[in-house]
Short mmCIF file of N, CA, C and O in Angstrom, two decimals:
data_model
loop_
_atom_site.label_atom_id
_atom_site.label_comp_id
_atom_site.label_asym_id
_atom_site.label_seq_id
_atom_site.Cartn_x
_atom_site.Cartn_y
_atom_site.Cartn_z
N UNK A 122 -29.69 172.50 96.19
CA UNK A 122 -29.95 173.77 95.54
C UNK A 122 -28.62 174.53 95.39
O UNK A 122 -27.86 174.55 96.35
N UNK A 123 -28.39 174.99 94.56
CA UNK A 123 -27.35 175.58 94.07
C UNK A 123 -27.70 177.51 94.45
O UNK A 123 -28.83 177.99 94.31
N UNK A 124 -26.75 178.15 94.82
CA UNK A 124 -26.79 179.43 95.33
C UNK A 124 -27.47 180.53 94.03
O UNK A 124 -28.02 181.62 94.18
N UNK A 125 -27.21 179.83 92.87
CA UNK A 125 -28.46 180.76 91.62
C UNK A 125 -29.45 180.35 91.87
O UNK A 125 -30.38 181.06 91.52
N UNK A 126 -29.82 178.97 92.63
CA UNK A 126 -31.32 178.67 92.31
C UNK A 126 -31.52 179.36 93.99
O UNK A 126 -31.72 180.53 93.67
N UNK A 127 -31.55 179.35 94.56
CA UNK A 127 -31.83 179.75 96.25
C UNK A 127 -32.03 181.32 95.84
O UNK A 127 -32.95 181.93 96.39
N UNK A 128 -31.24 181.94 94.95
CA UNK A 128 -31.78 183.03 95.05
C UNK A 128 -32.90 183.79 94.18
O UNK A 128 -33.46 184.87 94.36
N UNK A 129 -33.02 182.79 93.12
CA UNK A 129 -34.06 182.93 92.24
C UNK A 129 -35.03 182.26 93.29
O UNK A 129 -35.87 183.09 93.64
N UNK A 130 -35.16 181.36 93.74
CA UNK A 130 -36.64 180.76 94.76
C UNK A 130 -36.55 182.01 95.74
O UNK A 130 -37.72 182.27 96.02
N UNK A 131 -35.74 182.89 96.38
CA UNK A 131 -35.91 183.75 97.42
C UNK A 131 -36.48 185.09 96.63
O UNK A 131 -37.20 185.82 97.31
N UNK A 132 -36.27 185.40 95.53
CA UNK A 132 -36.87 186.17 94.87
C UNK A 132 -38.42 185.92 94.26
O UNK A 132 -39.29 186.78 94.18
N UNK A 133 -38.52 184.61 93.88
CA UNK A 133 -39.74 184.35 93.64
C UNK A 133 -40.53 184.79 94.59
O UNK A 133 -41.30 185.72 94.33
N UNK A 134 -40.51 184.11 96.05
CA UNK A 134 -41.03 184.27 97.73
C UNK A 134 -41.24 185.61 97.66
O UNK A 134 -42.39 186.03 97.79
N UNK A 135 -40.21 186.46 97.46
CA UNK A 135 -40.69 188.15 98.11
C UNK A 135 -41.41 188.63 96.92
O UNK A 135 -42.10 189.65 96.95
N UNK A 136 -41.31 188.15 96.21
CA UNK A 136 -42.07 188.75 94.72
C UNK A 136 -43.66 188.62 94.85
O UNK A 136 -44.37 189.55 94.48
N UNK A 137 -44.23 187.44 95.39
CA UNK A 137 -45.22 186.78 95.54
C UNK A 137 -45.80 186.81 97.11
O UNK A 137 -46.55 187.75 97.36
N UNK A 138 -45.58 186.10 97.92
CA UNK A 138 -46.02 185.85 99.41
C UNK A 138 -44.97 186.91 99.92
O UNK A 138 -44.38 186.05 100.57
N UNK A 139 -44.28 187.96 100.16
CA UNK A 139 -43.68 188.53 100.45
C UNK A 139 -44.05 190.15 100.34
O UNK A 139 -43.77 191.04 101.15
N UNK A 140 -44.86 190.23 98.90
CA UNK A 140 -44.84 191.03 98.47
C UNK A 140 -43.93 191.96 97.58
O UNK A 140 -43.93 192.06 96.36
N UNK A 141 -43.36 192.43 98.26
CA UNK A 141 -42.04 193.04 98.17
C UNK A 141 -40.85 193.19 99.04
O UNK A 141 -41.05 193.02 100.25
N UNK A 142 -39.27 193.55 98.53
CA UNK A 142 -38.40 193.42 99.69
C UNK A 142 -38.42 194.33 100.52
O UNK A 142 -38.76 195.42 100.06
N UNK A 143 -38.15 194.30 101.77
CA UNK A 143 -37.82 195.42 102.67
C UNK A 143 -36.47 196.50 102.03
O UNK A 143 -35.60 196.04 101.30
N UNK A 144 -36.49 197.64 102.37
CA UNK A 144 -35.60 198.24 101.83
C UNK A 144 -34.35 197.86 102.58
O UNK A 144 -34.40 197.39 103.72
N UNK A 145 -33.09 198.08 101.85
CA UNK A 145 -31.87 197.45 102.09
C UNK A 145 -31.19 197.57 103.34
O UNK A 145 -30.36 196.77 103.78
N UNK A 146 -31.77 199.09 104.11
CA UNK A 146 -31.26 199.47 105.23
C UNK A 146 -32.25 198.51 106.51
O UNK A 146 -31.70 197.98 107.47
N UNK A 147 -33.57 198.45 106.31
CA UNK A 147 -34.63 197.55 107.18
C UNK A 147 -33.69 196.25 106.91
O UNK A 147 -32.91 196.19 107.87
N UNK A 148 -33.41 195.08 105.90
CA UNK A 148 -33.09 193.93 105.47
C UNK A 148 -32.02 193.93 106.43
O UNK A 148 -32.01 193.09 107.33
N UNK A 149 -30.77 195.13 106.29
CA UNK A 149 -29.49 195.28 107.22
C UNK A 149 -29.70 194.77 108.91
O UNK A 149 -29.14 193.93 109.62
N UNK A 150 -30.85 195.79 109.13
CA UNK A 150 -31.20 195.71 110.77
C UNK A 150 -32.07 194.11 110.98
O UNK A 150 -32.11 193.38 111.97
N UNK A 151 -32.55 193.99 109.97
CA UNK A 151 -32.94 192.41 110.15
C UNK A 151 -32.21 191.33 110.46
O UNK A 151 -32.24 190.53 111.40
N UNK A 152 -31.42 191.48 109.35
CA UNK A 152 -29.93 190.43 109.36
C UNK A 152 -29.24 190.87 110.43
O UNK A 152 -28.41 190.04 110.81
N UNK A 153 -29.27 191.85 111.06
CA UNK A 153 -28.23 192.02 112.49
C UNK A 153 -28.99 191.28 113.97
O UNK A 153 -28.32 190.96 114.95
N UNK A 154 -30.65 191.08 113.87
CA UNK A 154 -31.14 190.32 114.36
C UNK A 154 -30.84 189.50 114.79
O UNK A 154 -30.43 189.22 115.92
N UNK A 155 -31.12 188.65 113.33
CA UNK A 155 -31.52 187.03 112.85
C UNK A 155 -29.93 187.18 113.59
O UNK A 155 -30.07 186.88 114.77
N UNK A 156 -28.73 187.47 113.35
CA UNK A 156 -26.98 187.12 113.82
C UNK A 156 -27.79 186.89 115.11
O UNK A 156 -28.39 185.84 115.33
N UNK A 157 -27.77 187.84 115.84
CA UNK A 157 -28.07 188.25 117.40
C UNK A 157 -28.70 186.65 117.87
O UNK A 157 -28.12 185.82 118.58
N UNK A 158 -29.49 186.58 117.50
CA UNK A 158 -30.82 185.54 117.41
C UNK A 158 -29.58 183.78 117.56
O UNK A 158 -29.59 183.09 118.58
N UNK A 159 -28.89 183.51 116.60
CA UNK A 159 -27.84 182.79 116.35
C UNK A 159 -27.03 182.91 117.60
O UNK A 159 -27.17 181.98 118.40
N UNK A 160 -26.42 183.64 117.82
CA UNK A 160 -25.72 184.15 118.56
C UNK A 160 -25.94 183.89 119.98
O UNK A 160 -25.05 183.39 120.68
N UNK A 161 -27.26 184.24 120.48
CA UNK A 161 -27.94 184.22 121.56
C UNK A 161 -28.29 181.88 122.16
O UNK A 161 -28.40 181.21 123.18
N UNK A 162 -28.29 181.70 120.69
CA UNK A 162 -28.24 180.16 120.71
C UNK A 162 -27.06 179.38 120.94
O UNK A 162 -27.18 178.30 121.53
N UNK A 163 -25.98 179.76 120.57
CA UNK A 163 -24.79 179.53 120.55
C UNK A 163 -24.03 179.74 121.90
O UNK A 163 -23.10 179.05 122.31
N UNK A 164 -24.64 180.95 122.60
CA UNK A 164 -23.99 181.29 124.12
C UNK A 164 -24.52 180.42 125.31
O UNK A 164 -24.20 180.34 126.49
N UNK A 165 -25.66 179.68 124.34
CA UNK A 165 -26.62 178.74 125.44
C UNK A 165 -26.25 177.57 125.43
O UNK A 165 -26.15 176.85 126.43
N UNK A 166 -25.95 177.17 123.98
CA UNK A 166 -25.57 175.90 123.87
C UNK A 166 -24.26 175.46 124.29
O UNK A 166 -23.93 174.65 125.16
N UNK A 167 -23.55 176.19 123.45
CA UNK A 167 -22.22 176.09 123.56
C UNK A 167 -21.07 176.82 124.15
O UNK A 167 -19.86 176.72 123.97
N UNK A 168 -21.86 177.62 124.98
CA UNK A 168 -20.91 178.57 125.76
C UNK A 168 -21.90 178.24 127.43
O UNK A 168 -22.65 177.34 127.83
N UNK A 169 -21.31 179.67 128.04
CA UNK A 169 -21.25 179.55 129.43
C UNK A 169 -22.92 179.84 129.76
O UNK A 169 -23.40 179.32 130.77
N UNK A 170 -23.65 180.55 129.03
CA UNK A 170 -24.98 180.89 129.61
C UNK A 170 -26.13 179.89 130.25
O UNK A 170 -25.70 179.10 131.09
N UNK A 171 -26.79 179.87 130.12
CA UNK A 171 -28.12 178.62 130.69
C UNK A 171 -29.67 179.12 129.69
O UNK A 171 -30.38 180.11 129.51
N UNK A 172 -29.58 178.07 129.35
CA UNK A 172 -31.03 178.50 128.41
C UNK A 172 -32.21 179.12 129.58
O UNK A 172 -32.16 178.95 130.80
N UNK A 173 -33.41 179.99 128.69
CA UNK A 173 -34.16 180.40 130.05
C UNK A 173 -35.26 179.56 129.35
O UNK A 173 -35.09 178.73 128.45
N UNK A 174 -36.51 179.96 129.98
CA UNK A 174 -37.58 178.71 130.16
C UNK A 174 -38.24 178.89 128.46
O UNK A 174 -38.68 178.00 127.73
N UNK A 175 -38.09 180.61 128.13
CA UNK A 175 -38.44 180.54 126.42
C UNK A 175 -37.55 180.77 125.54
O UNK A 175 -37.85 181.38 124.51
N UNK A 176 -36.11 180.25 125.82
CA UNK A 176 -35.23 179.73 124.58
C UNK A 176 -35.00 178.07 124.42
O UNK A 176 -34.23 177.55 123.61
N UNK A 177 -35.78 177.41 125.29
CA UNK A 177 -35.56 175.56 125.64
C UNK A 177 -35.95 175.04 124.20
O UNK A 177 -35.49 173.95 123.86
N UNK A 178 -36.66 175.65 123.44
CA UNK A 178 -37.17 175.71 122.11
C UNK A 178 -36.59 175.63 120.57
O UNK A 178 -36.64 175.07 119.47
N UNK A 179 -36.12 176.45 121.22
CA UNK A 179 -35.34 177.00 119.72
C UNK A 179 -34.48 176.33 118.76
O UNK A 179 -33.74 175.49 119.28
N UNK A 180 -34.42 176.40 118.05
CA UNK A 180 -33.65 175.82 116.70
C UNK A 180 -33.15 176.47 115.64
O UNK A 180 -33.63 177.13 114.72
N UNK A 181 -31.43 175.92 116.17
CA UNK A 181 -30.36 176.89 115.91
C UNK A 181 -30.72 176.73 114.25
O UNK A 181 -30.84 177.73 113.53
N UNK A 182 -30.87 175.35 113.74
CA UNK A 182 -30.84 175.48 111.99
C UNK A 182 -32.13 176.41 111.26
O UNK A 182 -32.25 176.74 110.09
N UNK A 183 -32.82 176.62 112.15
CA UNK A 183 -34.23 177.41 111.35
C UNK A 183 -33.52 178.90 111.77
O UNK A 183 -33.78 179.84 111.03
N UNK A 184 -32.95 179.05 112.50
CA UNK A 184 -32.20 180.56 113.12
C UNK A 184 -31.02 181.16 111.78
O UNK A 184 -30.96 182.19 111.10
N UNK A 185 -30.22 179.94 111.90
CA UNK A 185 -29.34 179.70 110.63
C UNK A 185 -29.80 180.02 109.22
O UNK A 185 -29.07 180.73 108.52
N UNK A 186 -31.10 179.49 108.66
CA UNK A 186 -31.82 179.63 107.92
C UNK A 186 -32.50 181.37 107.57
O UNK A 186 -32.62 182.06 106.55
N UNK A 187 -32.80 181.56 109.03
CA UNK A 187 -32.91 182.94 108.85
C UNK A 187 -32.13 184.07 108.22
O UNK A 187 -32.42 184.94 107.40
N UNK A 188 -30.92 183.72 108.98
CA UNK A 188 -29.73 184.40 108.32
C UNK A 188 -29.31 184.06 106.86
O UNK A 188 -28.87 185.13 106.42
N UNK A 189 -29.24 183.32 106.10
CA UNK A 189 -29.33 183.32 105.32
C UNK A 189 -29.98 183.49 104.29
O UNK A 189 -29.49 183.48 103.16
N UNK A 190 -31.38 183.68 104.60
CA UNK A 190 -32.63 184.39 103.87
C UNK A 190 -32.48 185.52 103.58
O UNK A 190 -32.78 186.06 102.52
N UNK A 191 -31.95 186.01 104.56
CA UNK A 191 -32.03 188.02 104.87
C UNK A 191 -30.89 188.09 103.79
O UNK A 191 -30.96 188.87 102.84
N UNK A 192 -29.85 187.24 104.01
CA UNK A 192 -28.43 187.96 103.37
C UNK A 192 -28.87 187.46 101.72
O UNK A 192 -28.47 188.26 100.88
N UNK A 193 -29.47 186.52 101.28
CA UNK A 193 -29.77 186.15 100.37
C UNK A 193 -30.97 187.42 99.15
O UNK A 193 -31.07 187.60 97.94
N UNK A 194 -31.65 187.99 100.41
CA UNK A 194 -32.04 189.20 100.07
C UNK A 194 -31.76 190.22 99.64
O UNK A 194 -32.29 190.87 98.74
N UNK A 195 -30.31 190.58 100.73
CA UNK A 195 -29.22 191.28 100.33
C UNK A 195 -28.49 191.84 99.21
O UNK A 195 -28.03 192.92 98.84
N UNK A 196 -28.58 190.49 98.76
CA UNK A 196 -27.83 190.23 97.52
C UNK A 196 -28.40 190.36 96.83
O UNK A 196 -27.76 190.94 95.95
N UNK A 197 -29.71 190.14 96.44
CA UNK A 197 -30.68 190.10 95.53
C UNK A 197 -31.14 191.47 94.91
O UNK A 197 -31.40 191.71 93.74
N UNK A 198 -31.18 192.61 96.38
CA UNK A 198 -31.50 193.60 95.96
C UNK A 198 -30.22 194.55 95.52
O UNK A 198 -30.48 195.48 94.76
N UNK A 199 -28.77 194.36 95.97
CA UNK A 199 -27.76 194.64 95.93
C UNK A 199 -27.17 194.26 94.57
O UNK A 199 -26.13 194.84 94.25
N UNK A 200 -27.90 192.98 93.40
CA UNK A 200 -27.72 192.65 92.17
C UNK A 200 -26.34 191.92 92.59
O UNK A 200 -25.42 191.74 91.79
N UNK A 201 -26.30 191.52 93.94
CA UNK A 201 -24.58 190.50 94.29
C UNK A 201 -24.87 189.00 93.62
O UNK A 201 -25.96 188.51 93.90
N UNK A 202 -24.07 188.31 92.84
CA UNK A 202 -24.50 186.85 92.36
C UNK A 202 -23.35 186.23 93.35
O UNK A 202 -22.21 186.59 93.07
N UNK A 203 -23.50 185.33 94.50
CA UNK A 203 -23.45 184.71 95.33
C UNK A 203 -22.42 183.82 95.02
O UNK A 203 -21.40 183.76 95.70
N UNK A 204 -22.64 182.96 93.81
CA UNK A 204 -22.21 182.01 93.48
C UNK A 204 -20.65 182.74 92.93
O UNK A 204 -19.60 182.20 93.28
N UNK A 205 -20.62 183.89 92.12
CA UNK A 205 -19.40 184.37 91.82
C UNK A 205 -18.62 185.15 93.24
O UNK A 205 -17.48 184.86 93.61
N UNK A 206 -19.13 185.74 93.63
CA UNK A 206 -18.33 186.44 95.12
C UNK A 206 -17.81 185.50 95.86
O UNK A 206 -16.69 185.61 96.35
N UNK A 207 -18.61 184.41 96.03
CA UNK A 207 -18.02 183.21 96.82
C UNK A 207 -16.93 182.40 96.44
O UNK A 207 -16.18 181.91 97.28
N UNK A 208 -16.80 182.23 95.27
CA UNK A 208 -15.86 181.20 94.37
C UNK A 208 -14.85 182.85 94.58
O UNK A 208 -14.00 182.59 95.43
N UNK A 209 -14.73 184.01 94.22
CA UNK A 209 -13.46 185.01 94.33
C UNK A 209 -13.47 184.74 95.70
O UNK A 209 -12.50 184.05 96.00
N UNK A 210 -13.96 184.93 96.37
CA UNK A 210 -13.26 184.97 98.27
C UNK A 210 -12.81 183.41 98.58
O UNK A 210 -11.79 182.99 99.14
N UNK A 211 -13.63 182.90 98.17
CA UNK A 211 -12.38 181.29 98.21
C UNK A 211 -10.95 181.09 97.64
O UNK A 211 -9.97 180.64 98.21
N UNK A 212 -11.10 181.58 96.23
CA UNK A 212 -9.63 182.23 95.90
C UNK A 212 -8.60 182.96 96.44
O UNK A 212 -7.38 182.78 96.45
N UNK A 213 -9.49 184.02 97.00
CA UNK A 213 -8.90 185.21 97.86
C UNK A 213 -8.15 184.37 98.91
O UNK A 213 -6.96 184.05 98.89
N UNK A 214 -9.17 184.05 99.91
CA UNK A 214 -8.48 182.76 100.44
C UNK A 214 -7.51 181.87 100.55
O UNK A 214 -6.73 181.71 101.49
N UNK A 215 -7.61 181.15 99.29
CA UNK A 215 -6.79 180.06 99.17
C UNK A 215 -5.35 180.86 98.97
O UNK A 215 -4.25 180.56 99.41
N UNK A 216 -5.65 181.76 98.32
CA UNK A 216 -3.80 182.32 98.09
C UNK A 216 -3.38 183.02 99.47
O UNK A 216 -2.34 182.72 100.05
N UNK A 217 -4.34 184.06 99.97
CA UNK A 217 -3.63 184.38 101.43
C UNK A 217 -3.32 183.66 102.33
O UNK A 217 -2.41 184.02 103.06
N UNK A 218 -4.09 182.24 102.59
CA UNK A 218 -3.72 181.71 103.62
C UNK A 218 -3.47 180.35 103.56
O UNK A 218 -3.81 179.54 104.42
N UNK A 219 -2.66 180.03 102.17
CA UNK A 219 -1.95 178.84 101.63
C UNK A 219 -1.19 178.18 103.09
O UNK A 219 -1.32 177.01 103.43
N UNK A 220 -0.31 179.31 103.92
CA UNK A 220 0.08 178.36 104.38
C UNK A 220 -0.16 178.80 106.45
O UNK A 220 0.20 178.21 107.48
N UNK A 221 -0.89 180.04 106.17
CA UNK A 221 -1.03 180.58 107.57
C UNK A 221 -1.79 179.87 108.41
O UNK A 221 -1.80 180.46 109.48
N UNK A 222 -2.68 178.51 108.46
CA UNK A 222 -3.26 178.08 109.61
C UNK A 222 -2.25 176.57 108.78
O UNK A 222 -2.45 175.71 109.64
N UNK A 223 -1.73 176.16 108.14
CA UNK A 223 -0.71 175.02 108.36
C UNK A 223 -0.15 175.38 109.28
O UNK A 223 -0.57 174.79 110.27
N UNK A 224 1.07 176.45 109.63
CA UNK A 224 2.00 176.81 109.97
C UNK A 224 1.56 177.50 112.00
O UNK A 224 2.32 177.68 112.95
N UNK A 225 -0.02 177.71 111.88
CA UNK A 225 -0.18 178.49 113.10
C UNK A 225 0.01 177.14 114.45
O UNK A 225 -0.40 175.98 114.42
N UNK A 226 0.52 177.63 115.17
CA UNK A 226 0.64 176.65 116.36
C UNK A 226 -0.75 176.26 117.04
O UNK A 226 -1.17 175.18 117.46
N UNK A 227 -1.38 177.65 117.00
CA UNK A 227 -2.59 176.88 118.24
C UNK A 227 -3.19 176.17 117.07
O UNK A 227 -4.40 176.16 117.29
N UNK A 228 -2.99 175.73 116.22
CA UNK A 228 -4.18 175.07 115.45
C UNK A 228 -3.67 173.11 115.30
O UNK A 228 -3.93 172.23 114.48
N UNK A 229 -2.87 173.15 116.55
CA UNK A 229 -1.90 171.98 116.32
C UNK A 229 -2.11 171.53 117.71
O UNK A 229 -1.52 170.53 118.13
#
């Protein structure tokens, strides 16, 4: 799926079984969640914490998924096209940091 079609199918979803979107400031506190939520998986897995008896469950890619729903929302109601912001910040990118992680030591 290509990032026009993901957001036309995520618009279809809230249009239909969704109803309607949450307003942009609710969507915000959602998406700071769903991070949290990620986040909280990541300190278990891959960091120092210890899973407790009701995170043994969880699944970081449906968590992942989350987050990207919400922000996909985001955008949707924000009129952001995904596919263009992304291709400029890759640009953005590519020229600022042509040569700053070649050149960085810890990355060696």
């Amino acid at each position: 799926m290509t990032l026009e079609e993901v957001q036309k199918v995520v618009d279809e979803w809230i249009n239909t079984t969704g109803v309607r979107y949450f307003n942009e400031l609710t969507n915000t506190a959602i998406l700071m969640e769903e991070v949290g939520e990620v986040a909280r998986i990541m300190s278990r897995k891959y960091g120092e914490q210890s899973f407790k008896k009701s995170d043994e469950e969880v699944d970081l890619g449906d968590e992942m998924a989350d987050v990207l729903f919400v922000l996909v929302c985001l955008a949707n109601q924000t009129g952001i096209d995904l596919t263009e912001v992304l291709k400029k910040n890759l640009e953005k990118k590519s020229i600022r940091d042509a040569d700053r992680h070649k050149n960085n030591e810890k990355l060696k």
